[in-house]
Amino acid sequence: MSDERPDLPPGTAPEADLAPTPVATTLPGLVPGTGPDGRPRPDAPLVAVTGVTGYVGGRLVPELLAAGYRVRALARHPERLRGRPWYDQVEAVRADASDPEQIRAALDGADVAYYLIHSLGTGRSFEQRDRHTALVFGQAAREAGVGRIVYLGGLHPEGEELSPHLASRTEVGEILLASGVPTTVLRAAVILGSGSASFEMMRYLTERLPAMTVPKWVSNRIQPVAIRDVLRYLVGSAAMPADVSRAFDIGGPEVLTYRDMMQRYARIAGLPPRVIVPVPVLSPRLSSLWVSLVTPVPGGLARPLVESLVHEVVCDEHDVAAYVPDPPEGLIGFDRAVRLALARVRGASVATRWSSAAAPGAPSDPLPSDPDWAGGSLYVDERRVRVDASPAALWRVVEAVGGERGWYSWSLAWRVRGLLDRVVGGPGLRRGRRDPARLLVDDAVDFWRVEEIRPGRLLRLRAEMRLPGLAWLELRVEPDDDAAADDDGAGPWDPEQWRRPPVVFAQRALFHPHGLAGQLYWWAVYPFHGVVFGGMQRNVARAAERAERARRDRGGAEPGVTRDGA
């Protein structure tokens, strides 16, 4: 990847480590190291990682592989890991961490187990879920003979009444420490990194509000830490001696207030200084509603983040350095962490985001393969149109839907639907996309999530907005010959046809209603399908045809996706 970043904010120096070397390079003697082929050796220690679809877990896996560990990725739906660049290098195992039998089998033979699970923003009863899952995991790790558990928790002050989520994360750490398995608990405050919820909250508040009234907690002291340093501590913790079982505070080299962080972010991003006026009347609940209004972070996630800022969170010790020494160049400071995060955001190279995890309460049921399956009614709105564009041109438009590009139809209707969804506790449209042009299975796309993607052929989105039922949207690119494609969209392409018009754009909206409310919902919105989905189909087709004409005018070859998605 080029180090040039012409799209960085004014005054921002290019960062040579936008694609940094693995953290293991600064941990000599602590990690196994890879074999001659650059992959973990067959006899390397095996680590089991939970939370691999989340923000931290998704970044930790490639770092562990680069350090020479064999990795077993644990997920309730491991098929959703397909498309991750490290998928073919790990052992993907189906396991629910709250199921004793499943997690015991998944941890069998593991030397180290990473516990990166929490119920942040998942609504009521999260304490019970966190407590139960931690107890099950700790017992399963002990029975499976795991040598060490590593857990990433939250930094908190001693002797204060903690917010519910911070108290729950503290309790989880205590449960794991009491499991009988040597445990490392890493306690971090605000994590600075492209796509982290804390960073996104700060970024949007600062960029969107040149002047703001804020709660008095903006004057509390915070010790933020860069995601790269967090990953380094996580990787290094796998090699701690067996007689070490305790919690460690981890933080960056600076202690700041939230006000300082916003002002320094503004300077780095090339913005004028912000006018910040603290007021004593904004409770955490009101603050979280305000954050939810201004930023993409939903209220259910914003509230625990805000509540944790009510406390001063500063490291009391740096004992972790005795086991995971600081890198030769020192820990990453706030300014450099922000520059790196902004470079990734503006260079569209964000590896994982806070929205990587499914929205609380969102359905996870896969699309039934048989429209007449035993689950009951399945309403279908299906449309097909012939497009005077190459399959590659059409696919580029299809794969880029949502986010800043929108949904190619009645934009007001989409915005209203997104607003209504946020009002009732759904994600709305503000999650956007991780990457503006490329999608992976399990990526969030506004209030949808990618359930299936076959590059060049099929994009299936599962709805995560609040609905009285389950919904999917399928977008297919098919040859202009019905006999050339089978029902699942995997039929053969003629290589020449892949590069030349015409092509068929097939679109299906599917809805499985729950009860009478679901039936009423379908028939209430059905009259608008022609405008919303019909308009979307027409405008996607027109966008592909415009791109095709532009390519012809340039006389260029067809770039982009090939038959195999390369």
XYZ file of C-alpha atoms in Angstrom:
566
model
C 0.000 0.000 0.000
C 1.317 3.428 -0.889
C 2.341 5.731 1.949
C 0.989 8.734 0.067
C -2.224 10.076 1.564
C -3.356 13.062 -0.519
C -6.763 12.968 1.152
C -5.514 13.583 4.697
C -6.694 16.737 6.487
C -4.655 19.918 5.958
C -1.543 19.916 8.093
C -1.654 16.173 8.680
C 1.606 14.413 7.967
C 1.406 11.138 6.067
C 1.799 8.080 8.298
C 4.128 5.408 6.984
C 2.475 2.778 9.150
C -1.066 3.047 7.817
C -0.439 -0.599 6.986
C 1.847 -1.147 9.995
C 4.126 -4.065 10.592
C 2.639 -6.714 12.913
C 2.855 -5.901 16.603
C 4.804 -9.124 17.071
C 7.877 -7.473 15.532
C 8.272 -5.506 18.783
C 7.800 -8.608 20.965
C 10.985 -10.592 20.279
C 11.343 -13.630 22.464
C 7.714 -13.468 23.625
C 5.974 -14.903 20.562
C 6.601 -18.190 18.719
C 7.347 -16.647 15.343
C 6.220 -17.994 12.003
C 7.704 -20.720 9.851
C 9.644 -20.240 6.590
C 6.351 -19.854 4.710
C 5.258 -16.981 6.937
C 2.555 -19.072 8.614
C 2.349 -20.537 12.121
C 4.303 -23.776 12.570
C 2.311 -27.007 13.055
C 3.592 -27.311 16.631
C 2.916 -23.679 17.566
C 0.700 -22.940 20.587
C -3.013 -22.953 19.800
C -5.071 -19.948 20.879
C -8.859 -19.809 20.882
C -10.387 -16.398 20.231
C -13.954 -15.386 20.997
C -15.524 -12.195 19.703
C -13.853 -12.577 16.296
C -16.715 -10.754 14.567
C -16.242 -7.744 16.850
C -14.034 -4.673 16.659
C -11.052 -5.900 18.701
C -11.352 -9.617 17.968
C -11.394 -9.070 14.207
C -8.092 -7.189 14.457
C -6.489 -9.512 16.971
C -6.714 -12.652 14.811
C -4.276 -11.507 12.070
C -1.874 -10.207 14.727
C -1.828 -13.592 16.458
C -1.220 -15.348 13.133
C 1.637 -12.974 12.354
C 3.065 -13.726 15.809
C 3.168 -17.429 14.955
C 0.197 -18.704 16.954
C -2.250 -21.197 15.531
C -5.711 -19.664 15.831
C -9.083 -21.247 16.463
C -11.795 -18.659 15.782
C -14.953 -19.236 17.822
C -18.247 -17.847 16.521
C -21.916 -18.692 16.742
C -22.064 -18.415 12.956
C -18.557 -19.206 11.630
C -19.807 -19.075 8.045
C -19.994 -15.314 8.480
C -16.228 -15.180 8.724
C -15.898 -16.071 5.057
C -14.310 -13.267 3.140
C -12.051 -12.192 6.019
C -8.494 -12.100 4.691
C -7.385 -14.537 7.418
C -10.258 -17.021 7.095
C -8.293 -19.768 5.341
C -5.503 -19.521 7.945
C -7.635 -20.271 11.012
C -9.752 -23.101 12.341
C -13.292 -21.698 12.389
C -15.435 -23.413 15.023
C -19.126 -23.028 15.760
C -19.568 -22.270 19.450
C -21.824 -20.201 21.668
C -19.761 -19.073 24.664
C -22.809 -19.379 26.928
C -23.362 -23.049 26.010
C -21.260 -25.272 28.324
C -20.983 -28.225 25.946
C -20.195 -26.164 22.862
C -17.587 -23.959 24.510
C -15.953 -26.891 26.320
C -15.470 -28.710 23.009
C -14.267 -25.534 21.296
C -11.594 -24.918 23.945
C -10.298 -28.482 23.932
C -6.570 -28.481 23.175
C -6.200 -24.684 23.343
C -3.178 -23.287 25.171
C -4.632 -19.776 25.514
C -8.216 -18.501 25.319
C -9.108 -14.882 24.568
C -12.375 -13.724 26.103
C -13.490 -10.693 24.069
C -17.201 -10.886 24.764
C -19.398 -8.300 26.438
C -22.987 -7.160 26.230
C -22.255 -3.467 25.689
C -25.425 -1.803 24.438
C -27.556 -4.962 24.404
C -30.351 -3.666 26.605
C -31.807 -5.030 29.803
C -30.501 -8.048 31.713
C -27.018 -7.605 30.251
C -25.448 -8.126 33.703
C -27.003 -11.586 34.015
C -25.909 -12.520 30.491
C -22.357 -11.327 31.089
C -22.173 -13.095 34.450
C -23.562 -16.383 33.111
C -21.340 -16.412 30.032
C -18.197 -15.636 32.050
C -18.976 -18.399 34.568
C -19.593 -20.922 31.783
C -16.442 -19.887 29.927
C -14.230 -20.012 33.000
C -15.427 -23.479 33.977
C -15.093 -24.762 30.400
C -11.544 -23.373 30.156
C -10.572 -25.096 33.402
C -12.079 -28.424 32.317
C -10.427 -28.194 28.902
C -7.007 -27.615 30.446
C -6.518 -24.134 28.950
C -3.241 -22.631 30.166
C -4.319 -18.979 30.244
C -7.345 -16.756 29.759
C -6.841 -13.211 28.429
C -9.673 -10.714 28.908
C -9.999 -7.087 27.806
C -12.029 -5.158 30.363
C -12.590 -1.545 31.333
C -10.361 0.771 33.354
C -12.124 2.069 36.446
C -11.369 4.002 39.635
C -11.253 2.192 42.960
C -13.771 2.948 45.692
C -16.428 4.563 43.476
C -19.875 3.374 42.496
C -19.442 2.299 38.913
C -21.866 2.572 36.016
C -23.793 -0.665 35.350
C -21.752 -1.620 32.281
C -18.391 -0.794 33.848
C -19.396 -2.701 36.993
C -20.398 -5.685 34.843
C -17.107 -5.714 32.964
C -15.263 -5.522 36.280
C -17.303 -8.453 37.590
C -16.502 -10.509 34.478
C -12.794 -9.979 35.106
C -13.177 -11.110 38.716
C -15.096 -14.226 37.633
C -12.384 -15.209 35.164
C -9.632 -14.552 37.736
C -11.470 -16.894 40.115
C -11.905 -19.622 37.483
C -8.826 -21.595 38.490
C -7.143 -20.786 35.163
C -4.261 -18.256 35.159
C -5.888 -15.110 33.811
C -4.700 -11.793 32.442
C -7.236 -8.970 32.712
C -6.265 -5.900 30.691
C -8.194 -2.779 31.757
C -8.383 -0.018 29.149
C -10.194 3.316 29.034
C -10.950 5.031 25.698
C -9.542 3.038 22.766
C -8.394 5.203 19.857
C -8.624 3.533 16.476
C -10.422 3.785 13.177
C -13.875 2.324 13.635
C -13.900 2.124 17.442
C -17.104 3.391 19.049
C -15.181 5.739 21.356
C -13.227 7.250 18.472
C -16.288 7.581 16.230
C -18.215 9.298 19.015
C -15.432 11.832 19.553
C -14.892 12.311 15.824
C -18.504 13.070 14.948
C -19.107 15.292 17.971
C -16.057 17.371 17.087
C -16.615 17.528 13.336
C -20.349 18.253 13.422
C -20.522 20.731 16.303
C -18.348 23.858 16.078
C -19.969 24.978 19.343
C -21.580 22.803 21.982
C -22.834 22.666 25.525
C -21.482 19.570 27.208
C -21.760 17.741 30.535
C -19.246 18.565 33.242
C -17.592 15.170 32.756
C -15.682 16.613 29.779
C -13.244 17.927 32.407
C -12.573 14.465 33.868
C -9.132 13.001 33.254
C -8.823 10.095 30.811
C -5.847 8.003 29.721
C -6.696 6.883 26.176
C -4.811 4.094 24.461
C -4.235 3.393 20.764
C -5.768 0.208 19.355
C -2.321 -0.864 18.116
C -0.981 -0.798 21.679
C -4.050 -2.693 22.914
C -3.402 -5.410 20.331
C 0.249 -5.520 21.348
C -0.682 -6.083 24.994
C -3.198 -8.763 24.003
C -0.676 -10.670 21.868
C 2.074 -10.359 24.457
C -0.181 -11.537 27.280
C -0.388 -15.030 25.785
C 3.192 -15.673 26.940
C 2.858 -14.537 30.556
C 4.272 -16.979 33.138
C 1.834 -19.481 34.637
C 2.190 -17.974 38.116
C 0.871 -14.591 36.931
C -2.883 -14.176 37.337
C -4.021 -10.607 37.864
C -5.411 -7.432 36.341
C -3.257 -4.782 34.656
C -4.066 -1.174 33.810
C -3.160 -0.275 30.232
C -3.126 3.213 28.762
C -1.277 5.499 26.417
C 1.499 7.938 27.366
C -0.817 10.924 27.991
C -3.542 11.864 30.450
C -6.108 14.245 28.935
C -9.606 15.528 29.502
C -12.347 14.810 26.987
C -12.358 18.532 26.193
C -8.609 18.333 25.440
C -9.209 15.334 23.211
C -11.880 17.113 21.147
C -9.768 20.253 20.739
C -6.694 18.278 19.723
C -8.765 16.201 17.314
C -10.067 19.422 15.742
C -6.516 20.702 15.269
C -5.310 17.441 13.714
C -8.356 17.313 11.408
C -7.751 20.884 10.239
C -10.823 22.336 11.986
C -11.083 25.621 13.909
C -11.007 25.361 17.714
C -14.346 24.216 19.110
C -16.410 26.305 21.526
C -17.120 23.947 24.432
C -19.300 25.133 27.300
C -19.763 22.684 30.219
C -23.147 22.697 31.962
C -24.152 20.787 35.105
C -27.615 19.666 33.991
C -26.883 16.965 31.380
C -27.322 13.536 32.973
C -25.678 10.472 31.382
C -29.073 9.521 29.947
C -29.597 12.947 28.348
C -25.975 12.997 27.199
C -26.356 9.612 25.505
C -29.507 10.787 23.716
C -27.608 13.832 22.514
C -24.686 11.674 21.357
C -27.123 9.368 19.554
C -28.656 12.355 17.770
C -25.354 13.829 16.584
C -23.274 10.707 15.895
C -23.874 7.297 14.255
C -23.441 5.590 17.642
C -26.908 4.403 18.771
C -28.259 5.356 22.173
C -27.985 1.824 23.538
C -24.240 1.875 22.896
C -23.706 5.584 23.587
C -25.108 5.392 27.113
C -22.547 2.939 28.558
C -19.762 4.837 26.806
C -20.959 8.124 28.305
C -21.494 6.574 31.737
C -17.909 5.328 31.757
C -16.685 8.890 31.088
C -18.373 10.087 34.263
C -15.423 8.504 36.103
C -11.812 9.634 35.933
C -10.062 6.700 34.297
C -6.305 6.939 34.754
C -3.877 4.063 35.152
C -2.710 3.452 38.730
C 0.176 1.247 37.634
C 2.141 0.121 34.602
C 3.113 -3.329 35.854
C 2.221 -4.922 32.523
C 5.543 -3.620 31.158
C 7.349 -6.249 33.248
C 5.771 -8.933 31.047
C 5.016 -7.044 27.821
C 7.780 -4.408 27.517
C 6.975 -1.083 25.897
C 8.046 -0.884 22.237
C 11.432 0.740 21.548
C 9.776 3.865 20.140
C 7.397 4.115 23.090
C 3.621 3.863 23.293
C 1.532 5.701 20.703
C 0.475 9.202 21.756
C -2.937 10.765 21.185
C -2.002 12.866 18.143
C -0.377 10.013 16.266
C -3.234 7.640 17.128
C -5.731 10.133 15.694
C -3.667 10.699 12.542
C -3.454 6.970 11.949
C -7.185 6.514 12.529
C -8.098 9.407 10.236
C -5.779 8.114 7.520
C -7.546 4.763 7.634
C -11.008 6.342 7.619
C -10.230 8.627 4.692
C -8.277 5.948 2.872
C -11.237 3.531 3.172
C -9.047 0.936 4.871
C -10.915 0.417 8.143
C -10.465 -3.250 9.051
C -13.240 -3.527 11.642
C -15.822 -1.135 13.103
C -17.927 -0.888 16.240
C -20.864 -1.945 14.058
C -19.115 -5.220 13.196
C -21.141 -6.808 15.971
C -24.832 -7.338 15.240
C -27.298 -4.774 16.531
C -28.843 -5.711 19.888
C -31.997 -7.726 19.358
C -31.419 -7.997 15.615
C -32.570 -11.209 13.937
C -29.916 -13.695 12.952
C -32.102 -16.242 11.165
C -30.681 -17.124 7.737
C -32.859 -16.787 4.685
C -34.961 -19.942 4.222
C -33.850 -21.799 1.119
C -37.377 -22.962 0.357
C -40.050 -20.249 0.027
C -42.602 -22.738 1.333
C -40.527 -23.784 4.348
C -42.293 -24.739 7.568
C -41.787 -21.334 9.177
C -45.000 -19.944 7.694
C -45.681 -17.169 5.191
C -42.847 -15.671 3.207
C -43.861 -12.632 1.176
C -41.738 -11.894 -1.873
C -41.449 -8.810 -4.064
C -39.348 -9.834 -7.077
C -38.201 -7.629 -9.952
C -35.917 -8.133 -12.951
C -34.609 -5.712 -15.508
C -32.290 -5.992 -18.501
C -29.317 -3.615 -18.209
C -27.190 -2.360 -21.079
C -23.973 -2.727 -19.115
C -21.394 -5.402 -18.461
C -21.840 -7.635 -15.420
C -18.701 -6.116 -13.906
C -20.084 -2.576 -14.249
C -23.394 -3.547 -12.658
C -21.705 -5.407 -9.797
C -19.613 -2.386 -8.850
C -22.817 -0.389 -8.386
C -24.554 -3.180 -6.481
C -21.672 -3.728 -4.080
C -21.481 -0.006 -3.282
C -25.126 0.518 -2.214
C -25.894 2.155 1.106
C -23.765 4.409 3.237
C -22.945 7.762 1.664
C -24.122 6.597 -1.769
C -27.607 5.876 -0.482
C -30.132 3.421 -1.878
C -30.777 4.804 -5.368
C -34.441 5.580 -4.768
C -36.763 7.832 -2.799
C -34.132 9.181 -0.402
C -36.665 10.916 1.833
C -38.472 7.618 2.448
C -35.200 5.905 3.404
C -34.263 8.747 5.751
C -37.671 8.710 7.419
C -37.538 4.931 7.806
C -34.074 5.237 9.335
C -35.234 7.945 11.739
C -38.253 5.903 12.823
C -36.004 2.927 13.406
C -33.704 4.927 15.680
C -36.718 6.240 17.623
C -37.742 2.676 18.508
C -34.188 1.616 19.384
C -32.921 0.278 16.049
C -29.637 1.201 14.347
C -31.196 3.430 11.677
C -29.075 4.489 8.717
C -26.165 6.010 10.620
C -23.962 2.928 10.826
C -23.046 3.451 7.192
C -20.435 1.090 5.763
C -16.978 -0.104 6.753
C -15.690 0.340 3.191
C -17.392 2.489 0.515
C -16.798 0.018 -2.312
C -16.152 -3.489 -0.946
C -18.245 -5.715 1.309
C -17.593 -8.800 3.402
C -20.011 -11.245 4.974
C -21.294 -9.773 8.270
C -20.518 -6.152 7.317
C -23.115 -3.646 8.492
C -24.707 -1.562 5.739
C -26.927 1.040 7.412
C -29.755 -0.983 8.992
C -28.887 -4.109 7.010
C -26.151 -6.709 7.471
C -24.450 -8.727 4.732
C -25.652 -12.303 5.121
C -24.219 -13.655 1.869
C -21.982 -12.259 -0.831
C -20.711 -14.016 -3.944
C -18.464 -11.502 -5.664
C -19.851 -10.500 -9.008
C -23.056 -12.469 -8.534
C -25.075 -12.073 -5.335
C -25.491 -9.662 -2.429
C -27.975 -10.724 0.248
C -28.735 -8.305 3.077
C -30.563 -9.237 6.290
C -32.582 -6.474 7.954
C -31.544 -5.338 11.426
C -34.084 -2.549 11.706
C -36.907 -3.079 14.184
C -39.621 -5.045 12.375
C -42.525 -7.348 13.281
C -40.802 -10.113 11.346
C -37.671 -11.025 9.397
C -36.653 -9.319 6.162
C -34.017 -9.733 3.472
C -33.017 -7.875 0.325
C -31.300 -9.780 -2.473
C -29.471 -8.135 -5.361
C -28.290 -10.432 -8.155
C -26.271 -10.018 -11.329
C -27.304 -12.674 -13.859
C -26.468 -13.431 -17.490
C -28.926 -12.249 -20.107
C -29.889 -15.877 -20.624
C -32.021 -17.566 -17.992
C -30.593 -20.946 -18.848
C -27.070 -19.796 -18.034
C -27.664 -19.317 -14.331
C -29.060 -21.702 -11.769
C -31.394 -20.763 -8.951
C -28.665 -19.855 -6.466
C -26.928 -17.461 -8.824
C -23.809 -19.596 -9.141
C -24.204 -20.670 -12.752
C -21.336 -20.368 -15.221
C -20.400 -17.118 -16.895
C -19.052 -17.016 -20.370
C -15.762 -15.129 -19.785
C -16.457 -12.860 -22.712
C -20.003 -12.147 -21.574
C -18.671 -11.073 -18.179
C -17.064 -8.127 -19.926
C -19.846 -7.156 -22.308
C -23.494 -6.045 -22.144
C -26.269 -6.829 -21.629
C -26.919 -8.289 -18.197
C -29.918 -8.891 -15.942
C -30.337 -7.156 -12.585
C -32.595 -9.281 -10.346
C -33.897 -7.937 -7.072
C -35.921 -9.661 -4.339
C -37.367 -8.255 -1.125
C -38.504 -11.004 1.248
C -40.460 -10.746 4.495
C -41.438 -13.397 7.035
C -44.109 -11.800 9.267
C -44.442 -12.431 12.986
C -48.092 -12.626 13.913
C -50.845 -10.214 12.939
C -48.566 -7.190 13.383
C -46.236 -8.583 10.741
C -49.075 -9.241 8.324
C -50.413 -5.709 8.762
C -46.917 -4.247 8.341
C -46.349 -5.992 5.003
C -49.640 -4.870 3.499
C -49.206 -1.340 4.862
C -45.831 -0.850 3.153
C -46.500 -2.934 0.043
C -48.068 -0.032 -1.931
C -44.762 1.852 -1.584
C -42.631 -0.968 -2.989
C -43.023 0.273 -6.521
C -41.536 3.620 -5.588
C -38.861 2.361 -3.202
C -37.720 -0.948 -4.704
C -38.833 -0.215 -8.249
C -37.028 3.121 -8.157
C -33.959 1.482 -6.686
C -33.842 -1.078 -9.472
C -34.226 1.524 -12.216
C -31.607 3.861 -10.748
C -29.067 1.111 -10.094
C -29.501 0.009 -13.710
C -29.056 3.582 -14.958
C -25.929 4.073 -12.847
C -24.410 0.912 -14.315
C -25.298 2.010 -17.835
C -23.726 5.437 -17.275
C -20.554 3.756 -16.041
C -20.581 1.485 -19.086
C -20.956 4.431 -21.491
C -18.132 6.283 -19.743
C -15.903 3.227 -20.137
C -16.742 2.978 -23.835
C -16.040 6.676 -24.334
C -12.642 6.246 -22.716
C -12.022 3.157 -24.800
C -10.735 1.411 -21.686
C -10.876 -2.193 -20.606
C -13.323 -3.276 -17.943
C -11.700 -2.822 -14.528
C -12.866 -4.200 -11.223
C -14.387 -7.529 -10.341
C -13.602 -10.663 -12.331
C -15.622 -13.859 -12.409
C -13.871 -14.979 -9.215
C -14.249 -11.652 -7.479
C -10.563 -10.714 -7.885
